[in-house]
mmCIF file of C-alpha atoms in Angstrom:
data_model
loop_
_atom_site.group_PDB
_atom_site.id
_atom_site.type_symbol
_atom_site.label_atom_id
_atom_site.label_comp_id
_atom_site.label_asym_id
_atom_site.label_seq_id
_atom_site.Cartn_x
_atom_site.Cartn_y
_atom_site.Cartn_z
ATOM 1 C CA UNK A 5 -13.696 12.654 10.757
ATOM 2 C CA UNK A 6 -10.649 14.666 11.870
ATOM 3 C CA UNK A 7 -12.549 17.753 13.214
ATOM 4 C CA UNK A 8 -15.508 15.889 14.820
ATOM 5 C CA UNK A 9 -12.729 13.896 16.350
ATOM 6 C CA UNK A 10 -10.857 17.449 17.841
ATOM 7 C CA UNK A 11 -14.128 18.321 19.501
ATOM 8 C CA UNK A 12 -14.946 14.921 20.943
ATOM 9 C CA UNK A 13 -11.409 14.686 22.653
ATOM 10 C CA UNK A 14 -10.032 18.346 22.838
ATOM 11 C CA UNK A 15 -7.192 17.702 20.533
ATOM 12 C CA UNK A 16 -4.962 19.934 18.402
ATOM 13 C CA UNK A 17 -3.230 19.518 15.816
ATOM 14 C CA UNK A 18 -0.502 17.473 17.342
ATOM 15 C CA UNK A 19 -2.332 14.952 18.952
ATOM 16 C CA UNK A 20 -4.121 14.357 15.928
ATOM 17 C CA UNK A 21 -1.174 13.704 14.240
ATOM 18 C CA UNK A 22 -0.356 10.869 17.028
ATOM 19 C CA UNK A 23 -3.984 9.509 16.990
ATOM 20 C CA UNK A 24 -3.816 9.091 13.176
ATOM 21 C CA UNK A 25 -0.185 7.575 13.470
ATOM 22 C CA UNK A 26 -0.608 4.973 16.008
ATOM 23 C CA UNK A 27 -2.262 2.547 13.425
ATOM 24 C CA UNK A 28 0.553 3.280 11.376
ATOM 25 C CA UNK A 29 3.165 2.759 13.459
ATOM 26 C CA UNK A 30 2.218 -0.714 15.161
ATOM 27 C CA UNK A 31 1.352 -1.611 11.406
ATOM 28 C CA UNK A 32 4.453 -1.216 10.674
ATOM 29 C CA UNK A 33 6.138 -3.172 13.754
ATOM 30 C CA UNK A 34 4.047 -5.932 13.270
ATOM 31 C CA UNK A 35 4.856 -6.883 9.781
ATOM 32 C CA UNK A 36 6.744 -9.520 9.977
ATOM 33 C CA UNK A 37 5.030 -10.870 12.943
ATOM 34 C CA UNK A 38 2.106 -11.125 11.073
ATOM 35 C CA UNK A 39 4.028 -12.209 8.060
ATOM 36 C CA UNK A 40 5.205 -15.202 10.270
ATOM 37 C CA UNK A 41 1.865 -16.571 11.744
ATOM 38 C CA UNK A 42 0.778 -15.961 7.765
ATOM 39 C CA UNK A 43 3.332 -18.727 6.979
ATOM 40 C CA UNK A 44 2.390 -20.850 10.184
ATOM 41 C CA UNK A 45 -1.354 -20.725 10.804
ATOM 42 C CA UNK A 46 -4.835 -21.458 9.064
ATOM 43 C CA UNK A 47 -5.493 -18.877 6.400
ATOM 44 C CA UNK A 48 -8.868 -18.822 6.706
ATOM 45 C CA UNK A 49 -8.692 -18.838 10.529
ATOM 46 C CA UNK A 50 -6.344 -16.002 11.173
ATOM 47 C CA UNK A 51 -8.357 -14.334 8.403
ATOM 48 C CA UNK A 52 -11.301 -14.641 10.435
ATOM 49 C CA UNK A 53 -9.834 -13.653 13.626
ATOM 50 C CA UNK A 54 -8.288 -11.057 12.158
ATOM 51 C CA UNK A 55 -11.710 -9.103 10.871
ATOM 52 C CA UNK A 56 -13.395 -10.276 14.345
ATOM 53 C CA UNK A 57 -10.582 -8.234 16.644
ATOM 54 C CA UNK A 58 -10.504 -5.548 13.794
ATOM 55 C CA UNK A 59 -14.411 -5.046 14.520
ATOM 56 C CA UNK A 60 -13.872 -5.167 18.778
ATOM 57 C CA UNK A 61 -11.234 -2.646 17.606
ATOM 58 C CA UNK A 62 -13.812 -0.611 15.633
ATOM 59 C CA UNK A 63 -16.329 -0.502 18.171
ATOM 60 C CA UNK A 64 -13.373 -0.104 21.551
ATOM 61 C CA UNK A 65 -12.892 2.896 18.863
ATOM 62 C CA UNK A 66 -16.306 4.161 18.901
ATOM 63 C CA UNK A 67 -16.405 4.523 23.091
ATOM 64 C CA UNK A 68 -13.338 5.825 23.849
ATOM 65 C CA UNK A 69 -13.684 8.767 25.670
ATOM 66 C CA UNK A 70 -10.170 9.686 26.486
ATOM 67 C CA UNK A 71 -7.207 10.229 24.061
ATOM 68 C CA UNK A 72 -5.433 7.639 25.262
ATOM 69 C CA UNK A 73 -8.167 4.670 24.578
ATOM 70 C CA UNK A 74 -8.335 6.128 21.225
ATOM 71 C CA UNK A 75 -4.875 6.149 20.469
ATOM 72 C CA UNK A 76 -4.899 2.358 22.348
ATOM 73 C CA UNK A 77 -7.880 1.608 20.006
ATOM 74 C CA UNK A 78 -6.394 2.934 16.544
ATOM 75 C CA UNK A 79 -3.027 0.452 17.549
ATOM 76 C CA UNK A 80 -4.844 -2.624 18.516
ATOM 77 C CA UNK A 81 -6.408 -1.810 14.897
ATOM 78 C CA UNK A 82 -2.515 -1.936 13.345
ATOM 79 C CA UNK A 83 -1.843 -4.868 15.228
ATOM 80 C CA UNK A 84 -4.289 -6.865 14.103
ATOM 81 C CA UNK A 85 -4.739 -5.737 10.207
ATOM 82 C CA UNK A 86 -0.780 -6.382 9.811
ATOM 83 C CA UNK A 87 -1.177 -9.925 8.446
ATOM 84 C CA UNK A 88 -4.069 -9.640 5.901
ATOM 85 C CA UNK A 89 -2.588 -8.357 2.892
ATOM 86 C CA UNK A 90 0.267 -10.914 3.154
ATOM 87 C CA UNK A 91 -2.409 -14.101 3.881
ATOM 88 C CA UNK A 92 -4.533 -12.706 1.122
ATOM 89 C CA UNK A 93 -1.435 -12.755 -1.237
ATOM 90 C CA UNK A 94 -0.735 -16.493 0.280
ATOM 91 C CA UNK A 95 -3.963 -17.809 -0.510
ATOM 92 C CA UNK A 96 -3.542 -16.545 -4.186
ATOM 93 C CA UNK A 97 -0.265 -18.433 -4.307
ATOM 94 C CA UNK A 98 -1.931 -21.851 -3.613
ATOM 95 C CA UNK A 99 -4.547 -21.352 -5.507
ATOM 96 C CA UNK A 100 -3.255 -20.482 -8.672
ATOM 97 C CA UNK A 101 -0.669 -21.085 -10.969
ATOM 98 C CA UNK A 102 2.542 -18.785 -10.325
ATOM 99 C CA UNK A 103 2.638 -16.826 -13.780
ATOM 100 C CA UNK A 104 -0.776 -15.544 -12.716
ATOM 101 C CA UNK A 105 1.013 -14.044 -9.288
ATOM 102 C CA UNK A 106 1.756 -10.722 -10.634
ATOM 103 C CA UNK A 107 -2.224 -10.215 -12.442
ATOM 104 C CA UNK A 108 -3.580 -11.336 -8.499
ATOM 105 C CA UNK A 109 -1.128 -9.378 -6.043
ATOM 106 C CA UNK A 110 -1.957 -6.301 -8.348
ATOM 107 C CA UNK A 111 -5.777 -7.382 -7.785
ATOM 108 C CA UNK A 112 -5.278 -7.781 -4.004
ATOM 109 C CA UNK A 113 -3.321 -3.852 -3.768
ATOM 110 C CA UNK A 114 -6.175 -2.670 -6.211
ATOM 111 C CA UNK A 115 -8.768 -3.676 -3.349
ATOM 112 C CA UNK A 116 -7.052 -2.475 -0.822
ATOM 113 C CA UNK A 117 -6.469 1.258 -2.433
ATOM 114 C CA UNK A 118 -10.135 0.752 -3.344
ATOM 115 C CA UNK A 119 -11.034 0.597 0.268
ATOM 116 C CA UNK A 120 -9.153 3.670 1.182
ATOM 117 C CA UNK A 121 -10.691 5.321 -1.588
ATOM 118 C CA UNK A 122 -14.135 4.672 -0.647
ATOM 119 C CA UNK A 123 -13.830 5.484 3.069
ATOM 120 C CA UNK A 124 -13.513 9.409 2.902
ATOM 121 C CA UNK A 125 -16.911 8.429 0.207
ATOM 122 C CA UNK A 126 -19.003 6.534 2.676
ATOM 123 C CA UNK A 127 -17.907 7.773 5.995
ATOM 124 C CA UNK A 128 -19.301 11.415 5.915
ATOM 125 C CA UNK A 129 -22.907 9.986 5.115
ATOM 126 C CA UNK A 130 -22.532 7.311 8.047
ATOM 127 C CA UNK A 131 -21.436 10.435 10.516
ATOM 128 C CA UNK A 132 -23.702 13.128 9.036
ATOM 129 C CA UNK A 133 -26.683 10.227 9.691
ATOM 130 C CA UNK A 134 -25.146 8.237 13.117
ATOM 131 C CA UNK A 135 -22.689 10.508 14.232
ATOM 132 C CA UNK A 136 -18.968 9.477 14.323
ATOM 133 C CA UNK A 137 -19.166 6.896 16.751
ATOM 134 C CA UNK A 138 -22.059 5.572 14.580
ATOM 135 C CA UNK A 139 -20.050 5.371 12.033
ATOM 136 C CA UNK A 140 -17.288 3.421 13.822
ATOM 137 C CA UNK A 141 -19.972 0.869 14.970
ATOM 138 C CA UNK A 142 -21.304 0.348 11.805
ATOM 139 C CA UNK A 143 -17.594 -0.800 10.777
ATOM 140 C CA UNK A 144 -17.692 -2.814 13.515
ATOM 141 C CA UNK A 145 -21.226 -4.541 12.478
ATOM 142 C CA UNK A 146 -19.452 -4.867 8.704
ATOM 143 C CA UNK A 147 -16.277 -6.758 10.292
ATOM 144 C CA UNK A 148 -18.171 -9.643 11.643
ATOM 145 C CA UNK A 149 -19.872 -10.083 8.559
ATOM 146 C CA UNK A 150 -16.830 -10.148 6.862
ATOM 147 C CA UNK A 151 -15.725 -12.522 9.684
ATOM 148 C CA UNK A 152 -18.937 -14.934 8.445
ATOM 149 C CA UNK A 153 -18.396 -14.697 4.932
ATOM 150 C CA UNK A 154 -14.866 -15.656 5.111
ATOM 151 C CA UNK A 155 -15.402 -18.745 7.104
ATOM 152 C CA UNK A 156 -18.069 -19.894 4.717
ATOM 153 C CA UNK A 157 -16.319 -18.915 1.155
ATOM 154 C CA UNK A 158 -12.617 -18.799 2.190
ATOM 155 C CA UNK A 159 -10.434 -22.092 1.808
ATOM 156 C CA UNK A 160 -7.068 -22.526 3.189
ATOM 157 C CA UNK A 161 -6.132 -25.161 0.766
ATOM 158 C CA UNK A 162 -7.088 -26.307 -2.494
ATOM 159 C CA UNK A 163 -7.516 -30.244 -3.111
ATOM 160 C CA UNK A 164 -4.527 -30.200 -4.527
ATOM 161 C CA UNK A 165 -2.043 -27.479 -4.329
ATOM 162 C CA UNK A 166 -0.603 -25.614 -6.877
ATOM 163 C CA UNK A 167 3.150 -26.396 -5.786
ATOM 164 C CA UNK A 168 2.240 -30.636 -5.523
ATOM 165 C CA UNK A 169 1.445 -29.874 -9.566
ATOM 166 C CA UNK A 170 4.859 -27.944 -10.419
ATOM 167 C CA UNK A 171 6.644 -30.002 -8.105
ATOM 168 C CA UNK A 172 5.026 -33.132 -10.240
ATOM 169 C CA UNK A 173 5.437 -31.829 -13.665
ATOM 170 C CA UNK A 174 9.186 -30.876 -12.397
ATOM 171 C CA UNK A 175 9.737 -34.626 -11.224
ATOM 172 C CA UNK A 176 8.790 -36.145 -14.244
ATOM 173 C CA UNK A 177 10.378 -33.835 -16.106
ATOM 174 C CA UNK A 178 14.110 -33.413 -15.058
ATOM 175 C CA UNK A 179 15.780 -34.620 -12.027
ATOM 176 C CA UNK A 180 18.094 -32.453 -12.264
ATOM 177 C CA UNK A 181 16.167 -29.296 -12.272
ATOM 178 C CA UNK A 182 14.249 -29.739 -9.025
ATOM 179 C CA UNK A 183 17.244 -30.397 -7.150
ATOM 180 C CA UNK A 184 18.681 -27.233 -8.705
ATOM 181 C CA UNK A 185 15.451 -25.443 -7.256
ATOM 182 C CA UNK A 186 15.731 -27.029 -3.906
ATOM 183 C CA UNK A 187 19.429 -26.237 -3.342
ATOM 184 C CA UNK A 188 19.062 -22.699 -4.552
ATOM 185 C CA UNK A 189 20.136 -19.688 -2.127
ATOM 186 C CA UNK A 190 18.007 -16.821 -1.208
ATOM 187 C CA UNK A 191 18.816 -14.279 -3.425
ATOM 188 C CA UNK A 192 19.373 -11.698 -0.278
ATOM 189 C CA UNK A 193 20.663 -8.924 -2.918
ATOM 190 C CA UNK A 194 17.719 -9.292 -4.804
ATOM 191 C CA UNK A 195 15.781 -9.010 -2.224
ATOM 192 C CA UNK A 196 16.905 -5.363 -0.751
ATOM 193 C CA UNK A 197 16.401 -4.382 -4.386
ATOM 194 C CA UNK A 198 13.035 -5.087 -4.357
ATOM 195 C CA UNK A 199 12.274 -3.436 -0.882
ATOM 196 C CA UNK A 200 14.394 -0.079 -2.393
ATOM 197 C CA UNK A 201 11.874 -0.441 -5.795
ATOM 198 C CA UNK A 202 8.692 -0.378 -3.671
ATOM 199 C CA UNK A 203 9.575 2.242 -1.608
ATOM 200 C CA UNK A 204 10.753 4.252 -4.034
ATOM 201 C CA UNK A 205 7.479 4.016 -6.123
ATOM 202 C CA UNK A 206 5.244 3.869 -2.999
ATOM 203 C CA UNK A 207 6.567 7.285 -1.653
ATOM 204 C CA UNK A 208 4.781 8.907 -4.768
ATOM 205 C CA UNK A 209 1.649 7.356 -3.544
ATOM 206 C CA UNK A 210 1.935 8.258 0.130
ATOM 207 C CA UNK A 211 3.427 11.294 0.175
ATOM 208 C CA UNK A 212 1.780 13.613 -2.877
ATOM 209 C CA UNK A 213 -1.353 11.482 -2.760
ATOM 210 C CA UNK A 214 -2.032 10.968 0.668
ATOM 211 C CA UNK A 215 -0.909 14.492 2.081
ATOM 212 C CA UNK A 216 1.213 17.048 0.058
ATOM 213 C CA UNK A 217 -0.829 17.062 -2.993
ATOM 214 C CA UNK A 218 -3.330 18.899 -1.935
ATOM 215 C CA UNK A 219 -2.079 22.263 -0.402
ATOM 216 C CA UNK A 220 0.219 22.006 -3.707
ATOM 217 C CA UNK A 221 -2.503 21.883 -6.081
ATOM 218 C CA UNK A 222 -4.562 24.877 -3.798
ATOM 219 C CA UNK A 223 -1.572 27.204 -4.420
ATOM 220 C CA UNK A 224 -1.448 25.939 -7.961
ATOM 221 C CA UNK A 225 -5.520 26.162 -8.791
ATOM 222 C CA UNK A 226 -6.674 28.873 -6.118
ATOM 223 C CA UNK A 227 -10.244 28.944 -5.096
ATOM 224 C CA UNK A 228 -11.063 25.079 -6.842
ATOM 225 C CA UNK A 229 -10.161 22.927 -3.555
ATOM 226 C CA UNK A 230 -13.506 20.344 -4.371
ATOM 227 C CA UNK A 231 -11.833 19.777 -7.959
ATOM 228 C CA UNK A 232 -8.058 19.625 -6.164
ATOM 229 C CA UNK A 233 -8.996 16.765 -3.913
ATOM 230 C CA UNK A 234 -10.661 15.291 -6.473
ATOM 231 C CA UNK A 235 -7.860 15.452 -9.217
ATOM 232 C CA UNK A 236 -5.545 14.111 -6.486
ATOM 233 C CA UNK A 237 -7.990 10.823 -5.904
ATOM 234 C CA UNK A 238 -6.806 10.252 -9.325
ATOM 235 C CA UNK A 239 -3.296 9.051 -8.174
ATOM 236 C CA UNK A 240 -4.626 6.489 -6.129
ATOM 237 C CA UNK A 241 -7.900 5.455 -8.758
ATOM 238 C CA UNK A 242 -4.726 5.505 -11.154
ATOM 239 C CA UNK A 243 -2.785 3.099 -8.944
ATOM 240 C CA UNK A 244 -6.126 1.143 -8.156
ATOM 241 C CA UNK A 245 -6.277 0.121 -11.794
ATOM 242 C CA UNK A 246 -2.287 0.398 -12.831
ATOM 243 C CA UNK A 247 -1.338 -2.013 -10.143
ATOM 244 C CA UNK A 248 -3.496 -5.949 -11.772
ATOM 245 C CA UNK A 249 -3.094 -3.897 -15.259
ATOM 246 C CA UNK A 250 0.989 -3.966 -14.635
ATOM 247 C CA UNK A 251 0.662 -7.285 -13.432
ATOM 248 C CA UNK A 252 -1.456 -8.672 -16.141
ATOM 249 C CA UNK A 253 0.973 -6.853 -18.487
ATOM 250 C CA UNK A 254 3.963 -8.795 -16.775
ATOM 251 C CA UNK A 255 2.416 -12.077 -17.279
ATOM 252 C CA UNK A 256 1.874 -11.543 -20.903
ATOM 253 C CA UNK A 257 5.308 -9.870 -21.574
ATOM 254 C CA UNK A 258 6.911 -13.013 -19.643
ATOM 255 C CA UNK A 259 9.239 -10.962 -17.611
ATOM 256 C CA UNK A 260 8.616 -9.082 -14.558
ATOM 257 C CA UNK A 261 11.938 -6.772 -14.351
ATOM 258 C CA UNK A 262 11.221 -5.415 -17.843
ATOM 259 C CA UNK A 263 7.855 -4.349 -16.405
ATOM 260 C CA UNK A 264 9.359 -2.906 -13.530
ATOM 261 C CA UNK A 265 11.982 -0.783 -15.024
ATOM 262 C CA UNK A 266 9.351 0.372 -17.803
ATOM 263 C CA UNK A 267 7.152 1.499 -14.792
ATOM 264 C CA UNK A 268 10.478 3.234 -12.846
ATOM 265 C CA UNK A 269 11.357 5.404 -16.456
ATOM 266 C CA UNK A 270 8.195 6.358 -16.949
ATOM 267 C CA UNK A 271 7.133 7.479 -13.120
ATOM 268 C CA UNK A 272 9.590 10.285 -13.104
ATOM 269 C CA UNK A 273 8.339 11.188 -16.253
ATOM 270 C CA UNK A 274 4.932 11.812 -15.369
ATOM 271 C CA UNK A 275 5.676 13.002 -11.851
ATOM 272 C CA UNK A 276 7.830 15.792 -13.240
ATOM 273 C CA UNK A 277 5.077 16.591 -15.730
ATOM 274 C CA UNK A 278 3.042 16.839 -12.345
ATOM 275 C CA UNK A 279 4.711 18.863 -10.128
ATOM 276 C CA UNK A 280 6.180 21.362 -13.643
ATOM 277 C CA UNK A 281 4.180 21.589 -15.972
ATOM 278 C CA UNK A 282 1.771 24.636 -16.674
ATOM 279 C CA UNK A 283 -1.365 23.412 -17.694
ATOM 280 C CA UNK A 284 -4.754 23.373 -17.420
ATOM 281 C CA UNK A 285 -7.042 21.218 -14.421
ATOM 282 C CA UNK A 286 -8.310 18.489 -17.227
ATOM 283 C CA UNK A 287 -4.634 18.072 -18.278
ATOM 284 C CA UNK A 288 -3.062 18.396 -14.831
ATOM 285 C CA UNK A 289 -6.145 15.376 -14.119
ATOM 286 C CA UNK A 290 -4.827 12.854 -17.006
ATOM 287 C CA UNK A 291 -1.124 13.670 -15.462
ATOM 288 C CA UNK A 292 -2.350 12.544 -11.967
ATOM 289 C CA UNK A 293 -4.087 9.668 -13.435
ATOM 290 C CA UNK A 294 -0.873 8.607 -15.473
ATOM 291 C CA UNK A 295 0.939 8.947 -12.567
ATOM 292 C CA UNK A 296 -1.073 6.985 -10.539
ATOM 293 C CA UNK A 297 -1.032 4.158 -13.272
ATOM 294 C CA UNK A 298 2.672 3.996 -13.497
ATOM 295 C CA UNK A 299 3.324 4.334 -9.344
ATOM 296 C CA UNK A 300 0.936 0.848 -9.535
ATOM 297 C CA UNK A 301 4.342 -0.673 -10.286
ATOM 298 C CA UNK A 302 5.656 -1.154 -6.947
ATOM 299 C CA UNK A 303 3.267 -4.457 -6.740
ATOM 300 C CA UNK A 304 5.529 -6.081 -9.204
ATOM 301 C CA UNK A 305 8.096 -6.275 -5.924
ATOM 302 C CA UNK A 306 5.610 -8.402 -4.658
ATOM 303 C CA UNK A 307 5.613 -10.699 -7.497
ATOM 304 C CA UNK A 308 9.723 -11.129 -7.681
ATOM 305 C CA UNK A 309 9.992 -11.588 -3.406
ATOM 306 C CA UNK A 310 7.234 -14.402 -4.258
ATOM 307 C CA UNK A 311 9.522 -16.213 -7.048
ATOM 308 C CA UNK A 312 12.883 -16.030 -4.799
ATOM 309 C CA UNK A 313 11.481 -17.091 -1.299
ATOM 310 C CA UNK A 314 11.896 -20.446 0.475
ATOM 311 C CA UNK A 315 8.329 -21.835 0.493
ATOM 312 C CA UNK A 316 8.120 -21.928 4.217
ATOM 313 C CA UNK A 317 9.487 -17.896 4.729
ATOM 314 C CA UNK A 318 7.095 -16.462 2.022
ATOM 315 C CA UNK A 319 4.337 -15.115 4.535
ATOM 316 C CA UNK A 320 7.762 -13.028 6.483
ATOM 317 C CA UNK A 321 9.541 -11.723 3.385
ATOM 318 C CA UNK A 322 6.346 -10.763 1.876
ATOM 319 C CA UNK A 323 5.745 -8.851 4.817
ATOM 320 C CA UNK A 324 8.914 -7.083 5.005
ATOM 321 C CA UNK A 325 8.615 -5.630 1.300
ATOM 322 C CA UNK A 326 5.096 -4.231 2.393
ATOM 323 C CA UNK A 327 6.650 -2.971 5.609
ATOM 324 C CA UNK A 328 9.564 -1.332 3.442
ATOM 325 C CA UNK A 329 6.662 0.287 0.700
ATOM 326 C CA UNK A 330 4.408 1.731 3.914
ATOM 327 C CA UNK A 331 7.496 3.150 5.934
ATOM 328 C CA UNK A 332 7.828 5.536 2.689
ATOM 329 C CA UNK A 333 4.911 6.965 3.765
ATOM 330 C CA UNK A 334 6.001 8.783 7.041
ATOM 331 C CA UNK A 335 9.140 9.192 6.245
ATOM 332 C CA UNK A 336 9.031 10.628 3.105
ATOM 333 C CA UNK A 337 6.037 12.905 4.467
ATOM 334 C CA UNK A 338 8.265 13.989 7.216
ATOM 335 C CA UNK A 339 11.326 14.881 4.501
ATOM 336 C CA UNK A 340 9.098 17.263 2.428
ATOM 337 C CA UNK A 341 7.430 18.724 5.955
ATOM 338 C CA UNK A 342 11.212 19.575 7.178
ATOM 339 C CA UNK A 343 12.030 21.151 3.936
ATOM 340 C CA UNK A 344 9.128 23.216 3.481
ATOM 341 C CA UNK A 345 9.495 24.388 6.831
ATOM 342 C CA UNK A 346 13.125 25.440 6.423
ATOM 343 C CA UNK A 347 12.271 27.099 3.265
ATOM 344 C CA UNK A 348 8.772 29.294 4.483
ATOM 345 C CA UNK A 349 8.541 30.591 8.458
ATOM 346 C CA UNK A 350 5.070 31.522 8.182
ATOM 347 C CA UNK A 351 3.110 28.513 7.582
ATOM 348 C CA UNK A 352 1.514 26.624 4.510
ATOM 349 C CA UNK A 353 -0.145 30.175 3.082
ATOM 350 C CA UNK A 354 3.377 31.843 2.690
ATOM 351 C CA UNK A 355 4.895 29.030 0.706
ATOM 352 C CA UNK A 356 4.992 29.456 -3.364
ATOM 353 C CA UNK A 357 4.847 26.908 -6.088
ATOM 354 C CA UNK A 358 8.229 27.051 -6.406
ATOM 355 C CA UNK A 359 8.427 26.024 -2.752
ATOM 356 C CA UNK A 360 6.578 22.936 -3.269
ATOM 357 C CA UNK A 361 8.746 21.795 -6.368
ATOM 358 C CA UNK A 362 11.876 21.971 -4.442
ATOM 359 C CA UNK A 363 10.631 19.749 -1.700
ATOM 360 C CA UNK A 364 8.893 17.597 -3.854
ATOM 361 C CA UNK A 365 12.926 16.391 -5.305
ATOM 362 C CA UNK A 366 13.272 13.791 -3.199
ATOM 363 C CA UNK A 367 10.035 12.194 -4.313
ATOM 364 C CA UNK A 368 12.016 12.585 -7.610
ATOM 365 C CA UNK A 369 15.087 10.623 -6.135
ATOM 366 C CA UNK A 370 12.734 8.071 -4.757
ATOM 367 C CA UNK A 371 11.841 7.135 -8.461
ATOM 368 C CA UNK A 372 15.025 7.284 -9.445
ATOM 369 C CA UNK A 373 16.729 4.789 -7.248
ATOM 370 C CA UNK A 374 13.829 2.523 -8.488
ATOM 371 C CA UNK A 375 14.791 3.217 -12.054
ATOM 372 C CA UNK A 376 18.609 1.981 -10.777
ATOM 373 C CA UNK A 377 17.124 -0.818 -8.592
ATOM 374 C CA UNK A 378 15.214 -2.311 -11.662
ATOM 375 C CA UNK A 379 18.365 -2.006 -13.961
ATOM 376 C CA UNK A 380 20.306 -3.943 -11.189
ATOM 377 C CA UNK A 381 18.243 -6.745 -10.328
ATOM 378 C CA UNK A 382 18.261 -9.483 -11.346
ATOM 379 C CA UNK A 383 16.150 -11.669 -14.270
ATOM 380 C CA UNK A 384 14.231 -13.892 -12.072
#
């Protein structure tokens, strides 16, 4: 959409970059609003509301005609998408049993890298048939009936929730232990731990996946860029399945942290395999898809924030640990963007391999502060 989107409103390069970034950025800021009126509100209402303003935002989208009612359009989008992933992980809560947390927050992530994976799919037919604005409208029309379908389907609340059945089994079994549970601090060391271990398996994600990967892989394949942007959709497929796979996997192991730090040893593996090794496209594929698989890990933070939160600050802390994953995103982008430019004057074309695998240390780093996070923290 990027070029038809340069035509339509006479943009460069630049103001691309600050179209595409003003969903990210009020995203981001309105975390742990959203987390908080996740924690407060109906589910299924603000879930409903939510897709409803996200579909005015799709279609305000679709007739701007000046940059700035674009770039107003794409925020109002960030505002209002901030609280779903954190209500959707709510819902699961209540629902279900707790030891089945991990297996569903890794579900929930799947879907949503699913849906990012299938937009660059399904939005080239919609614009090559309706045009981009087309396009945008028809995401508008599919927001209100995902508006519908939630209000029919979707229940806040089961009959009886999951935490009335723990808290009665508790009761009846030991006195002692539920007041141990009730009196217990937030873990507030625990908690930074887990923010560092998502961001540090995130960045992988967001930064090779969703933007340095691919002029990489063009100066490491020349002349195959359909089978370079395909071998880097393998990350995120990768992550897609890695992220309910690790969760499942914690569930049956019976301990989340050993999970984790089996994830943050053997990341760095496979990323360094990725970014070193000198191999062929089908191998360099598996590698991607490996890495992928293992970068799925950073839902497990998910899982540990759930078991150490106050019941009524869930919806806000579970915000905050997405808002800590998604800020590796820019600013890890950003860090390999500074470095390449201080290493090559002339722009992406003059840069070497060897270029790339500098800049691509921190990434390294990242990982390895998760590997040191997940030795740290503690068994929950």
């Amino acid at each position: 959409m990027v070029p038809q989107l340069m035509t339509a409103f006479d943009l460069d390069v630049a103001d691309i970059g600050w179209l595409t970034s003003s969903f990210l950025c009020l995203y981001l800021i309105f975390q742990v609003p959203g987390g908080y009126l996740a924690d407060r509100c109906n589910a299924r209402a603000l879930l409903v509301i939510c897709s409803l303003l996200m579909a005015v935002a799709c279609y305000w989208f679709s007739i701007s005609e000046t940059m700035l009612s674009a770039s107003a359009s794409r925020a109002f989008m960030g505002v209002v998408t901030s609280p779903v992933i954190v209500v959707c992980m709510t819902l699961a809560s209540r629902w279900f049993p707790e030891r089945y947390f991990p297996t569903l927050a890794g579900l929930i992530e799947a879907f949503a890298l699913a849906g990012g994976g299938l937009g660059p799919l399904i939005l080239p037919n919609l614009m090559e048939a309706f045009g981009w604005q087309g396009a945008m409208q028809a995401a508008a029309i599919f927001g209100v009936v995902l508006a519908a379908m939630i209000a029919i389907f979707v229940k806040s609340t089961p009959p009886v929730s999951v935490s009335d059945v723990r808290l009665h089994e508790v009761t009846c079994g030991a006195d002692l232990e539920i007041e141990k549970v009730d009196t217990s601090p937030f873990d507030r060391v625990s908690f930074s731990l887990c923010c560092m271990y998502g961001f540090g398996l995130f960045a992988v994600i967001t930064s090779f996946g969703g933007l340095w990967g691919i002029p990489f892989f063009y100066e490491r394949f020349p002349g195959e860029q359909e089978a370079v942007a395909d071998m880097v959709a393998l990350v995120f497929v990768g992550a897609a399945i890695g992220a309910p796979l690790l969760g499942w996997l914690a569930c049956q192991v019976g301990s989340t942290r050993k999970v984790m730090m089996a994830c943050a040893v053997i990341s760095p593996i496979f990323f360094s395999m990725l970014i070193f090794c000198q191999c062929s496209m089908l191998v360099m594929a598996l590698i991607c898809f490996m890495c992928g698989i293992s970068s799925g890990g950073y839902m497990l933070a998910f899982s540990v924030v759930k078991s150490i939160s106050p019941a009524e600050r869930v919806g806000v802390l579970l915000a905050i640990t997405n808002g800590s994953m998604l800020l590796a995103g820019p600013v890890m982008q950003l860090l390999i963007g500074f470095i390449l430019e201080g290493i090559g004057h002339d722009g992406l074309s003059a840069l070497s391999i060897q270029d790339y695998q500098l800049a691509f240390v921190p990434l390294l780093l990242c990982q390895l502060l998760a590997l040191i996070v997940a030795v740290c923290l503690k068994k929950q």
